[in-house]
Amino acid sequence: MPLEEELKQSAPRRLVATDPGFASAFARLVEESRETAAEVDQTVAEILATVRREGDVALVDYTRRLDRFPATIESLRISAAEIDEAVASIPASTREALELAAERISAFHRSQMPDDHDTRDAAGVRLGWRWRPIEAVGLYVPGGTASYPSSVLMNALPAKVAGVDRLVMVVPTPDGIVNPLVLAAARLAGVDELYRIGGAQAVAALAYGTETIRPVDKIVGPGNAYVAAAKRQVFGTVGIDTIAGPSEILVVADGQNDPAWIAADLLSQAEHDRVAQSILITDDTAFADAVVAAAADHLSRLPRRAIAAESWEHHGAIIIVPSLGDAVPLVDRIAPEHLELAVADPDSLMAHVRNAGAVFLGRHTPEAIGDYVAGPNHVLPTSRAARFASGLGVNDFVKRTTYVGCDPASLAAIGPAACVLAEAEGLGAHALSVAIRLKGKD
Amino acid sequence: MPLEEELKQSAPRRLVATDPGFASAFARLVEESRETAAEVDQTVAEILATVRREGDVALVDYTRRLDRFPATIESLRISAAEIDEAVASIPASTREALELAAERISAFHRSQMPDDHDTRDAAGVRLGWRWRPIEAVGLYVPGGTASYPSSVLMNALPAKVAGVDRLVMVVPTPDGIVNPLVLAAARLAGVDELYRIGGAQAVAALAYGTETIRPVDKIVGPGNAYVAAAKRQVFGTVGIDTIAGPSEILVVADGQNDPAWIAADLLSQAEHDRVAQSILITDDTAFADAVVAAAADHLSRLPRRAIAAESWEHHGAIIIVPSLGDAVPLVDRIAPEHLELAVADPDSLMAHVRNAGAVFLGRHTPEAIGDYVAGPNHVLPTSRAARFASGLGVNDFVKRTTYVGCDPASLAAIGPAACVLAEAEGLGAHALSVAIRLKGKD
């Protein structure tokens, strides 16, 4: 069967909430793993140890072998001239779009800066906290086809808004190929240093430092299985962000939507990855049929049709519910990365939802608007992590120091209770350190 | 040599900032690992798989074997009657101290509740975020001698302040022994369910659920190497907090302090653990000598003198600096869990410090006051993690959902830039989902 014919029949599984087998079919959908568990831990451990031991020499060696690029120690860093050249090569419309995106992302994230706090309570104890930016952050950017300028902006700008002093980007350039848009986005976002390295070796360089690359305090950004394993292994030496799984969208739509719009939204996640997941929940069976037909029609014209079709057929789903209110508990179980509420009154539906990375309100807010220019971050919790995690933000690039200040009077007020508890826990020096100050000296 | 004699000679290493070898000696101090890397990953993976497969039966089996407790499925849960009994067994003074601590910890954490945000920007795009509590949280509490009621309060109360619906505590009761103070603290903190299980099997039960224990969304709390490895392995299925290393204190003190006070503070960390670390930075050599003498004197009378002496001698340090301003870059390199600023004007020193988990201001604020009753959390980043991480707080029990809302006009304002970027990234369905709405329909 030719591809065009296949695409016309492309359809995901369908679950009907009133069917007797729904509960177990839904549980299977929620629990099915789309992660590809590559066994790379041992290889990664060896790469980390080698870079830690040999520094730049190891970086050059791995880059020559794994990225087929004739690296030298001197050329590890991407020069300002190369970045200038990349910026100059970009069409004006693209540059302007990047600038608009950068402006809007920065503005949104500026509103996220958390507040400091300083107070004196009824007992006279001074209590507070203050936030400070992390000093140095590493940003991993994948090479090749998954090298997205929008991801550079989404990871780098919150760090810069937070006040990170030194933002270091690494991006592999397999066979010497680098995406000029990525360099332009790095320039626009204020990245301070760029290196043409990737894989576990780049993560090692950021975590441990080499002669050329000073170590950082935290590493963020998406990567392949080697990068993810390397981030897990250096965690503790440096901070890391969440390990991202395949992308997901859940669209809750009534029958009043244009099925072609909703179909495009579902495919916009499906085209990311063969293991991406797109789910539609609707109360209108005829609308569901129309969406499936519209998706088949779109697919025939999409550049990434092979990927999108595979994701849509194998991991997509359509769930028919008696009424859209019945969608809410299903949404919370799925805890989607992206949730579109394509209904007339999205606020009242959102008020009942607990678990979602980001919500797109109403019929005129396609998820893709959030990928690029809306302002909120597009780095979001996947694989049901929205139950317990948030998207990337300014708070990922600052850390809080709490503080306490007592004078003799306030220590006298609360110190005796501390002594009682320390004694009860058998910690004599804890009790002593308070009691010795309560004795009246000073 | 008898122990008393040994203790009198107990002294940590001394580093002098003006010595030629200082830089490398300081680097060794900062980089020296005090973690004990137990190889438990394989064992833990087997325990997790067994509990996931066999549920309650596996929990009972492991509890009988590893905790030497005749567990049954029916007795896994600690009953309200047992907790009543524990509460009744506690002296009134201890109960009152726990109540004061709970009140102050709750009050401080209530002030941490993050704000929601809802705005419409110049382009007419609605942008915002809202925080929601995590639905179900598991709290691991170690058994035996490290079973601290203060840790129960510090982990449980921020979760309850955040609004977590279901807080589930697990605590092993090796040989059937349970600390009544821990049960009383759990009652006081509003823990909803308590189970007498521990180790990797308890982490598995919380992450995957069993017939008796419904799964949670996040697991927090300290534990041994098995618990830490289990938390790492279930990360992704559930959220976890940071893996805590050995405790640390850094005291910056001038010569105007009572050396006995400062010695008590240093030993209050040393008594936690043989691999705990206590460091004094001072500009006064004679004061440093007096602190060492006072510590030796205290040690002879402390219940946990063997542990405290070993930590103080093997991992403690005294650093002599020309002036206390010179301490600041050293503090930031060490990035201590606890920082005491025992000086006349601690604020001006704190203003220059970047990396610390919690700060204790002035001569009358021993670190132990923060362990129990001050209010800020005592779960803090260790092993230099204060460079990139914060102590536990309300934000660890809530998650943020961002949202975007466009109408036709605001989509028309920012949509074209999204299309340009999507096309530049080769993501045709992304571009389509925006373009199809810009065509004027609706």
PDB file of C-alpha atoms in Angstrom, chain A residues 93-94 97-98 100-101 104 108 111-112 117 121 123 125-135 148-151 163 165 181 216-218 232 235-239 242 258 260-262 264-265 267-269 271-272 298 302-304 340 347 350-351 353-361 363-369 371-374 376-377 380 383 386-393 395 398-408 411 413-415 417-418 420-422 424-430 432-434 436-437 441-442, chain B residues 93-94 97-98 100-101 104 108 111-112 117 121 123 125-135 148-151 163 165 181 216-218 232 235-239 242 258 260-262 264-265 267-269 271-272 298 302-304 340 347 350-351 353-361 363-369 371-377 380 383 386-393 395 398-408 411 413-415 417-418 420-422 424-430 432-434 436-437 441-442:
ATOM      1  CA  SER A  93      12.098  37.764   9.045  1.00  0.00           C
ATOM      2  CA  THR A  94      13.607  34.924  11.057  1.00  0.00           C
ATOM      3  CA  ALA A  97      10.754  36.462  14.908  1.00  0.00           C
ATOM      4  CA  LEU A  98      13.570  35.333  17.208  1.00  0.00           C
ATOM      5  CA  LEU A 100      10.027  38.966  19.336  1.00  0.00           C
ATOM      6  CA  ALA A 101      10.211  35.538  20.979  1.00  0.00           C
ATOM      7  CA  ARG A 104       8.247  37.997  25.212  1.00  0.00           C
ATOM      8  CA  PHE A 108       7.186  36.651  31.180  1.00  0.00           C
ATOM      9  CA  SER A 111       7.528  38.402  36.444  1.00  0.00           C
ATOM     10  CA  GLN A 112       8.614  35.092  37.998  1.00  0.00           C
ATOM     11  CA  HIS A 117      11.512  38.046  52.962  1.00  0.00           C
ATOM     12  CA  ASP A 121       8.185  37.689  64.813  1.00  0.00           C
ATOM     13  CA  ALA A 123       9.116  36.376  70.037  1.00  0.00           C
ATOM     14  CA  VAL A 125      13.305  36.378  66.350  1.00  0.00           C
ATOM     15  CA  ARG A 126      14.466  37.714  63.013  1.00  0.00           C
ATOM     16  CA  LEU A 127      13.486  35.333  60.206  1.00  0.00           C
ATOM     17  CA  GLY A 128      13.855  35.553  56.489  1.00  0.00           C
ATOM     18  CA  TRP A 129      15.214  34.285  53.239  1.00  0.00           C
ATOM     19  CA  ARG A 130      16.847  35.705  50.175  1.00  0.00           C
ATOM     20  CA  TRP A 131      17.336  34.402  46.669  1.00  0.00           C
ATOM     21  CA  ARG A 132      20.610  34.553  44.769  1.00  0.00           C
ATOM     22  CA  PRO A 133      21.333  33.478  41.200  1.00  0.00           C
ATOM     23  CA  ILE A 134      23.389  30.362  40.583  1.00  0.00           C
ATOM     24  CA  GLU A 135      26.826  31.564  39.535  1.00  0.00           C
ATOM     25  CA  TYR A 148      16.211  24.099  17.930  1.00  0.00           C
ATOM     26  CA  PRO A 149      16.795  27.842  18.389  1.00  0.00           C
ATOM     27  CA  SER A 150      13.537  28.072  20.359  1.00  0.00           C
ATOM     28  CA  SER A 151      14.964  25.671  22.950  1.00  0.00           C
ATOM     29  CA  GLY A 163      21.075  36.850  36.953  1.00  0.00           C
ATOM     30  CA  ASP A 165      26.825  35.313  35.747  1.00  0.00           C
ATOM     31  CA  LEU A 181      19.872  29.753  14.038  1.00  0.00           C
ATOM     32  CA  VAL A 216      29.578  25.113  36.161  1.00  0.00           C
ATOM     33  CA  ASP A 217      27.197  24.659  39.094  1.00  0.00           C
ATOM     34  CA  LYS A 218      24.150  23.347  37.217  1.00  0.00           C
ATOM     35  CA  ARG A 232      22.068  11.604  36.146  1.00  0.00           C
ATOM     36  CA  PHE A 235      23.981  14.972  39.696  1.00  0.00           C
ATOM     37  CA  GLY A 236      25.278  15.975  43.113  1.00  0.00           C
ATOM     38  CA  THR A 237      28.528  17.361  41.724  1.00  0.00           C
ATOM     39  CA  VAL A 238      26.282  19.835  39.906  1.00  0.00           C
ATOM     40  CA  GLY A 239      22.543  20.428  39.840  1.00  0.00           C
ATOM     41  CA  THR A 242      14.461  17.195  35.004  1.00  0.00           C
ATOM     42  CA  ASP A 258     -13.042  23.190  13.442  1.00  0.00           C
ATOM     43  CA  ALA A 260      -8.916  20.683  10.975  1.00  0.00           C
ATOM     44  CA  TRP A 261      -7.611  23.018  13.689  1.00  0.00           C
ATOM     45  CA  ILE A 262      -7.694  20.343  16.357  1.00  0.00           C
ATOM     46  CA  ALA A 264      -3.246  20.185  13.331  1.00  0.00           C
ATOM     47  CA  ASP A 265      -2.697  20.631  17.081  1.00  0.00           C
ATOM     48  CA  LEU A 267      -0.130  16.370  14.828  1.00  0.00           C
ATOM     49  CA  SER A 268       2.085  19.214  16.052  1.00  0.00           C
ATOM     50  CA  GLN A 269       3.175  16.996  18.928  1.00  0.00           C
ATOM     51  CA  GLU A 271       5.627  15.254  14.401  1.00  0.00           C
ATOM     52  CA  HIS A 272       8.235  15.701  17.166  1.00  0.00           C
ATOM     53  CA  HIS A 298      -3.024  17.040   6.917  1.00  0.00           C
ATOM     54  CA  LEU A 302       3.293  17.413   6.170  1.00  0.00           C
ATOM     55  CA  PRO A 303       7.082  17.331   5.730  1.00  0.00           C
ATOM     56  CA  ARG A 304       7.469  15.064   8.769  1.00  0.00           C
ATOM     57  CA  GLU A 340      -5.479  22.437  25.255  1.00  0.00           C
ATOM     58  CA  ASP A 347     -11.481  28.882  32.659  1.00  0.00           C
ATOM     59  CA  MET A 350      -9.182  24.702  34.069  1.00  0.00           C
ATOM     60  CA  ALA A 351     -10.349  25.501  37.592  1.00  0.00           C
ATOM     61  CA  VAL A 353      -7.803  20.484  36.648  1.00  0.00           C
ATOM     62  CA  ARG A 354      -4.963  19.743  39.022  1.00  0.00           C
ATOM     63  CA  ASN A 355      -2.175  18.205  36.921  1.00  0.00           C
ATOM     64  CA  ALA A 356      -0.859  19.805  33.716  1.00  0.00           C
ATOM     65  CA  GLY A 357       2.447  21.362  32.662  1.00  0.00           C
ATOM     66  CA  ALA A 358       0.915  24.166  30.610  1.00  0.00           C
ATOM     67  CA  VAL A 359      -2.644  24.982  29.576  1.00  0.00           C
ATOM     68  CA  PHE A 360      -3.765  26.572  26.293  1.00  0.00           C
ATOM     69  CA  LEU A 361      -7.078  28.315  26.709  1.00  0.00           C
ATOM     70  CA  ARG A 363     -10.165  27.768  20.419  1.00  0.00           C
ATOM     71  CA  HIS A 364      -7.599  30.328  19.283  1.00  0.00           C
ATOM     72  CA  THR A 365      -4.608  29.149  21.326  1.00  0.00           C
ATOM     73  CA  PRO A 366      -2.787  26.345  19.505  1.00  0.00           C
ATOM     74  CA  GLU A 367      -0.099  24.732  21.622  1.00  0.00           C
ATOM     75  CA  ALA A 368       2.576  25.773  19.103  1.00  0.00           C
ATOM     76  CA  ILE A 369       2.087  29.411  20.087  1.00  0.00           C
ATOM     77  CA  ASP A 371       6.483  26.654  21.824  1.00  0.00           C
ATOM     78  CA  TYR A 372       7.746  29.896  20.361  1.00  0.00           C
ATOM     79  CA  VAL A 373       6.380  33.289  21.234  1.00  0.00           C
ATOM     80  CA  ALA A 374       3.733  33.309  23.970  1.00  0.00           C
ATOM     81  CA  PRO A 376       5.849  30.884  29.249  1.00  0.00           C
ATOM     82  CA  ASN A 377       8.499  28.226  29.060  1.00  0.00           C
ATOM     83  CA  LEU A 380       7.659  21.215  30.737  1.00  0.00           C
ATOM     84  CA  SER A 383       5.585  11.306  31.385  1.00  0.00           C
ATOM     85  CA  ALA A 386       3.140  17.258  36.065  1.00  0.00           C
ATOM     86  CA  ARG A 387       1.712  15.472  39.125  1.00  0.00           C
ATOM     87  CA  PHE A 388       4.769  16.663  41.063  1.00  0.00           C
ATOM     88  CA  ALA A 389       6.913  18.956  38.877  1.00  0.00           C
ATOM     89  CA  SER A 390       6.740  22.365  37.183  1.00  0.00           C
ATOM     90  CA  GLY A 391       8.062  23.671  33.903  1.00  0.00           C
ATOM     91  CA  LEU A 392      11.425  25.399  33.706  1.00  0.00           C
ATOM     92  CA  GLY A 393      11.472  28.900  35.138  1.00  0.00           C
ATOM     93  CA  ASN A 395      13.324  29.579  40.104  1.00  0.00           C
ATOM     94  CA  VAL A 398      18.171  30.872  41.774  1.00  0.00           C
ATOM     95  CA  LYS A 399      18.559  29.314  45.186  1.00  0.00           C
ATOM     96  CA  ARG A 400      17.245  30.399  48.551  1.00  0.00           C
ATOM     97  CA  THR A 401      19.228  31.002  51.722  1.00  0.00           C
ATOM     98  CA  THR A 402      17.103  31.164  54.866  1.00  0.00           C
ATOM     99  CA  TYR A 403      18.305  32.971  57.987  1.00  0.00           C
ATOM    100  CA  VAL A 404      17.616  33.323  61.679  1.00  0.00           C
ATOM    101  CA  GLY A 405      18.793  35.980  64.120  1.00  0.00           C
ATOM    102  CA  CYS A 406      18.293  35.851  67.876  1.00  0.00           C
ATOM    103  CA  ASP A 407      19.272  38.327  70.555  1.00  0.00           C
ATOM    104  CA  PRO A 408      19.520  37.310  74.223  1.00  0.00           C
ATOM    105  CA  LEU A 411      16.869  33.186  72.469  1.00  0.00           C
ATOM    106  CA  ALA A 413      12.009  32.890  74.614  1.00  0.00           C
ATOM    107  CA  ILE A 414      12.492  29.928  72.263  1.00  0.00           C
ATOM    108  CA  GLY A 415      15.794  28.370  73.392  1.00  0.00           C
ATOM    109  CA  ALA A 417      12.155  24.330  73.899  1.00  0.00           C
ATOM    110  CA  ALA A 418      15.154  23.642  71.625  1.00  0.00           C
ATOM    111  CA  VAL A 420      14.166  19.953  75.545  1.00  0.00           C
ATOM    112  CA  LEU A 421      13.940  18.564  72.020  1.00  0.00           C
ATOM    113  CA  ALA A 422      17.717  18.160  71.639  1.00  0.00           C
ATOM    114  CA  ALA A 424      14.905  14.105  73.806  1.00  0.00           C
ATOM    115  CA  GLU A 425      16.800  13.271  70.610  1.00  0.00           C
ATOM    116  CA  GLY A 426      19.963  12.449  72.580  1.00  0.00           C
ATOM    117  CA  LEU A 427      21.965  15.231  70.952  1.00  0.00           C
ATOM    118  CA  GLY A 428      23.925  16.697  73.859  1.00  0.00           C
ATOM    119  CA  ALA A 429      26.043  19.218  71.955  1.00  0.00           C
ATOM    120  CA  HIS A 430      22.922  20.646  70.319  1.00  0.00           C
ATOM    121  CA  LEU A 432      24.706  22.542  75.116  1.00  0.00           C
ATOM    122  CA  SER A 433      25.083  25.124  72.344  1.00  0.00           C
ATOM    123  CA  VAL A 434      21.756  26.661  73.341  1.00  0.00           C
ATOM    124  CA  ILE A 436      25.442  27.687  77.372  1.00  0.00           C
ATOM    125  CA  ARG A 437      24.035  30.924  75.905  1.00  0.00           C
ATOM    126  CA  LYS A 441      26.609  35.492  80.109  1.00  0.00           C
ATOM    127  CA  ASP A 442      26.806  38.620  77.849  1.00  0.00           C
TER     128      ASP A 442
ATOM    129  CA  SER B  93       7.486  19.440  78.624  1.00  0.00           C
ATOM    130  CA  THR B  94       8.444  17.509  75.511  1.00  0.00           C
ATOM    131  CA  ALA B  97       8.263  21.875  73.012  1.00  0.00           C
ATOM    132  CA  LEU B  98       7.058  19.885  70.002  1.00  0.00           C
ATOM    133  CA  LEU B 100       5.957  25.281  69.945  1.00  0.00           C
ATOM    134  CA  ALA B 101       8.221  23.932  67.206  1.00  0.00           C
ATOM    135  CA  ARG B 104       6.733  28.206  64.516  1.00  0.00           C
ATOM    136  CA  PHE B 108       7.345  30.423  58.748  1.00  0.00           C
ATOM    137  CA  SER B 111       4.817  32.884  54.468  1.00  0.00           C
ATOM    138  CA  GLN B 112       6.476  30.869  51.676  1.00  0.00           C
ATOM    139  CA  HIS B 117      -0.235  35.325  38.402  1.00  0.00           C
ATOM    140  CA  ASP B 121      -0.096  41.861  27.988  1.00  0.00           C
ATOM    141  CA  ALA B 123      -0.560  42.263  22.556  1.00  0.00           C
ATOM    142  CA  VAL B 125      -2.407  37.710  25.187  1.00  0.00           C
ATOM    143  CA  ARG B 126      -3.552  36.343  28.513  1.00  0.00           C
ATOM    144  CA  LEU B 127      -0.592  34.892  30.445  1.00  0.00           C
ATOM    145  CA  GLY B 128      -0.321  33.426  33.880  1.00  0.00           C
ATOM    146  CA  TRP B 129       0.433  30.598  36.181  1.00  0.00           C
ATOM    147  CA  ARG B 130      -1.100  28.993  39.206  1.00  0.00           C
ATOM    148  CA  TRP B 131       0.263  26.698  41.883  1.00  0.00           C
ATOM    149  CA  ARG B 132      -1.485  23.570  43.114  1.00  0.00           C
ATOM    150  CA  PRO B 133      -0.433  21.210  45.881  1.00  0.00           C
ATOM    151  CA  ILE B 134       0.874  17.776  44.993  1.00  0.00           C
ATOM    152  CA  GLU B 135      -1.943  15.345  45.737  1.00  0.00           C
ATOM    153  CA  TYR B 148      14.130  12.273  64.942  1.00  0.00           C
ATOM    154  CA  PRO B 149      10.776  13.905  65.713  1.00  0.00           C
ATOM    155  CA  SER B 150      12.188  17.258  64.574  1.00  0.00           C
ATOM    156  CA  SER B 151      12.750  15.801  61.084  1.00  0.00           C
ATOM    157  CA  GLY B 163      -2.143  21.699  51.018  1.00  0.00           C
ATOM    158  CA  ASP B 165      -4.193  15.987  50.543  1.00  0.00           C
ATOM    159  CA  LEU B 181       8.223  10.969  69.828  1.00  0.00           C
ATOM    160  CA  VAL B 216       2.074   8.689  46.112  1.00  0.00           C
ATOM    161  CA  ASP B 217       3.326  11.346  43.672  1.00  0.00           C
ATOM    162  CA  LYS B 218       6.506  12.381  45.495  1.00  0.00           C
ATOM    163  CA  ARG B 232      17.118   7.546  42.732  1.00  0.00           C
ATOM    164  CA  PHE B 235      12.716   9.051  40.330  1.00  0.00           C
ATOM    165  CA  GLY B 236      10.528   9.749  37.303  1.00  0.00           C
ATOM    166  CA  THR B 237       7.755   7.440  38.465  1.00  0.00           C
ATOM    167  CA  VAL B 238       7.494   9.845  41.417  1.00  0.00           C
ATOM    168  CA  GLY B 239       9.268  13.048  42.359  1.00  0.00           C
ATOM    169  CA  THR B 242      17.498  15.989  47.137  1.00  0.00           C
ATOM    170  CA  ASP B 258      33.113  33.063  74.015  1.00  0.00           C
ATOM    171  CA  ALA B 260      33.052  27.683  74.667  1.00  0.00           C
ATOM    172  CA  TRP B 261      29.946  28.831  72.754  1.00  0.00           C
ATOM    173  CA  ILE B 262      31.622  28.429  69.373  1.00  0.00           C
ATOM    174  CA  ALA B 264      29.629  23.823  71.306  1.00  0.00           C
ATOM    175  CA  ASP B 265      28.276  24.941  67.921  1.00  0.00           C
ATOM    176  CA  LEU B 267      30.461  19.939  68.028  1.00  0.00           C
ATOM    177  CA  SER B 268      26.703  20.126  67.494  1.00  0.00           C
ATOM    178  CA  GLN B 269      27.284  19.112  63.883  1.00  0.00           C
ATOM    179  CA  GLU B 271      27.965  14.723  67.014  1.00  0.00           C
ATOM    180  CA  HIS B 272      25.564  13.871  64.156  1.00  0.00           C
ATOM    181  CA  HIS B 298      33.092  19.782  76.065  1.00  0.00           C
ATOM    182  CA  LEU B 302      29.147  14.784  75.755  1.00  0.00           C
ATOM    183  CA  PRO B 303      27.017  11.637  75.470  1.00  0.00           C
ATOM    184  CA  ARG B 304      28.005  11.210  71.810  1.00  0.00           C
ATOM    185  CA  GLU B 340      27.061  30.885  61.514  1.00  0.00           C
ATOM    186  CA  ASP B 347      24.296  41.491  58.040  1.00  0.00           C
ATOM    187  CA  MET B 350      25.931  38.014  54.867  1.00  0.00           C
ATOM    188  CA  ALA B 351      25.374  40.567  52.124  1.00  0.00           C
ATOM    189  CA  VAL B 353      27.945  35.656  50.767  1.00  0.00           C
ATOM    190  CA  ARG B 354      26.394  33.882  47.812  1.00  0.00           C
ATOM    191  CA  ASN B 355      26.321  30.164  48.705  1.00  0.00           C
ATOM    192  CA  ALA B 356      24.862  28.862  51.987  1.00  0.00           C
ATOM    193  CA  GLY B 357      21.856  26.724  52.890  1.00  0.00           C
ATOM    194  CA  ALA B 358      20.945  28.654  56.033  1.00  0.00           C
ATOM    195  CA  VAL B 359      22.615  31.508  57.927  1.00  0.00           C
ATOM    196  CA  PHE B 360      22.621  32.055  61.703  1.00  0.00           C
ATOM    197  CA  LEU B 361      23.173  35.694  62.511  1.00  0.00           C
ATOM    198  CA  ARG B 363      26.559  35.606  68.661  1.00  0.00           C
ATOM    199  CA  HIS B 364      23.232  34.561  70.140  1.00  0.00           C
ATOM    200  CA  THR B 365      22.016  32.316  67.310  1.00  0.00           C
ATOM    201  CA  PRO B 366      23.452  28.820  67.672  1.00  0.00           C
ATOM    202  CA  GLU B 367      22.732  26.610  64.687  1.00  0.00           C
ATOM    203  CA  ALA B 368      20.755  24.187  66.888  1.00  0.00           C
ATOM    204  CA  ILE B 369      18.032  26.793  67.343  1.00  0.00           C
ATOM    205  CA  ASP B 371      17.250  22.530  64.000  1.00  0.00           C
ATOM    206  CA  TYR B 372      14.214  22.709  66.244  1.00  0.00           C
ATOM    207  CA  VAL B 373      12.231  25.841  66.878  1.00  0.00           C
ATOM    208  CA  ALA B 374      13.305  28.875  64.827  1.00  0.00           C
ATOM    209  CA  GLY B 375      10.920  28.135  61.952  1.00  0.00           C
ATOM    210  CA  PRO B 376      13.000  27.809  58.749  1.00  0.00           C
ATOM    211  CA  ASN B 377      13.528  24.288  57.501  1.00  0.00           C
ATOM    212  CA  LEU B 380      19.195  21.893  53.679  1.00  0.00           C
ATOM    213  CA  SER B 383      28.069  18.600  49.993  1.00  0.00           C
ATOM    214  CA  ALA B 386      24.048  25.230  48.221  1.00  0.00           C
ATOM    215  CA  ARG B 387      25.741  26.473  45.027  1.00  0.00           C
ATOM    216  CA  PHE B 388      22.634  25.381  43.113  1.00  0.00           C
ATOM    217  CA  ALA B 389      19.956  24.143  45.542  1.00  0.00           C
ATOM    218  CA  SER B 390      17.700  25.445  48.320  1.00  0.00           C
ATOM    219  CA  GLY B 391      16.483  23.938  51.555  1.00  0.00           C
ATOM    220  CA  LEU B 392      13.142  22.154  51.729  1.00  0.00           C
ATOM    221  CA  GLY B 393      10.130  24.432  51.635  1.00  0.00           C
ATOM    222  CA  ASN B 395       7.597  25.054  46.970  1.00  0.00           C
ATOM    223  CA  VAL B 398       3.385  22.523  45.014  1.00  0.00           C
ATOM    224  CA  LYS B 399       3.759  22.614  41.258  1.00  0.00           C
ATOM    225  CA  ARG B 400       3.094  25.365  38.781  1.00  0.00           C
ATOM    226  CA  THR B 401       0.878  25.217  35.714  1.00  0.00           C
ATOM    227  CA  THR B 402       1.447  28.059  33.243  1.00  0.00           C
ATOM    228  CA  TYR B 403      -1.233  29.130  30.801  1.00  0.00           C
ATOM    229  CA  VAL B 404      -1.749  31.136  27.647  1.00  0.00           C
ATOM    230  CA  GLY B 405      -4.961  32.442  26.119  1.00  0.00           C
ATOM    231  CA  CYS B 406      -5.253  34.075  22.702  1.00  0.00           C
ATOM    232  CA  ASP B 407      -8.253  35.521  20.944  1.00  0.00           C
ATOM    233  CA  PRO B 408      -8.272  36.077  17.170  1.00  0.00           C
ATOM    234  CA  LEU B 411      -3.145  35.418  17.815  1.00  0.00           C
ATOM    235  CA  ALA B 413      -0.380  39.800  16.611  1.00  0.00           C
ATOM    236  CA  ILE B 414       2.064  37.075  17.641  1.00  0.00           C
ATOM    237  CA  GLY B 415       1.092  34.095  15.466  1.00  0.00           C
ATOM    238  CA  ALA B 417       6.352  34.991  14.246  1.00  0.00           C
ATOM    239  CA  ALA B 418       5.497  31.503  15.567  1.00  0.00           C
ATOM    240  CA  VAL B 420       8.256  31.731  10.838  1.00  0.00           C
ATOM    241  CA  LEU B 421      10.123  29.959  13.645  1.00  0.00           C
ATOM    242  CA  ALA B 422       8.249  26.676  13.191  1.00  0.00           C
ATOM    243  CA  ALA B 424      12.718  27.516  10.275  1.00  0.00           C
ATOM    244  CA  GLU B 425      12.813  24.490  12.591  1.00  0.00           C
ATOM    245  CA  GLY B 426      11.214  22.275   9.932  1.00  0.00           C
ATOM    246  CA  LEU B 427       8.119  21.589  12.048  1.00  0.00           C
ATOM    247  CA  GLY B 428       5.300  21.843   9.530  1.00  0.00           C
ATOM    248  CA  ALA B 429       2.393  20.813  11.764  1.00  0.00           C
ATOM    249  CA  HIS B 430       3.441  23.420  14.323  1.00  0.00           C
ATOM    250  CA  LEU B 432       0.032  24.700  10.252  1.00  0.00           C
ATOM    251  CA  SER B 433      -1.707  24.770  13.638  1.00  0.00           C
ATOM    252  CA  VAL B 434      -1.106  28.523  13.856  1.00  0.00           C
ATOM    253  CA  ILE B 436      -4.831  27.577   9.850  1.00  0.00           C
ATOM    254  CA  ARG B 437      -6.266  29.840  12.561  1.00  0.00           C
ATOM    255  CA  LYS B 441     -12.127  31.669   9.855  1.00  0.00           C
ATOM    256  CA  ASP B 442     -14.319  32.409  12.955  1.00  0.00           C
TER     257      ASP B 442
END
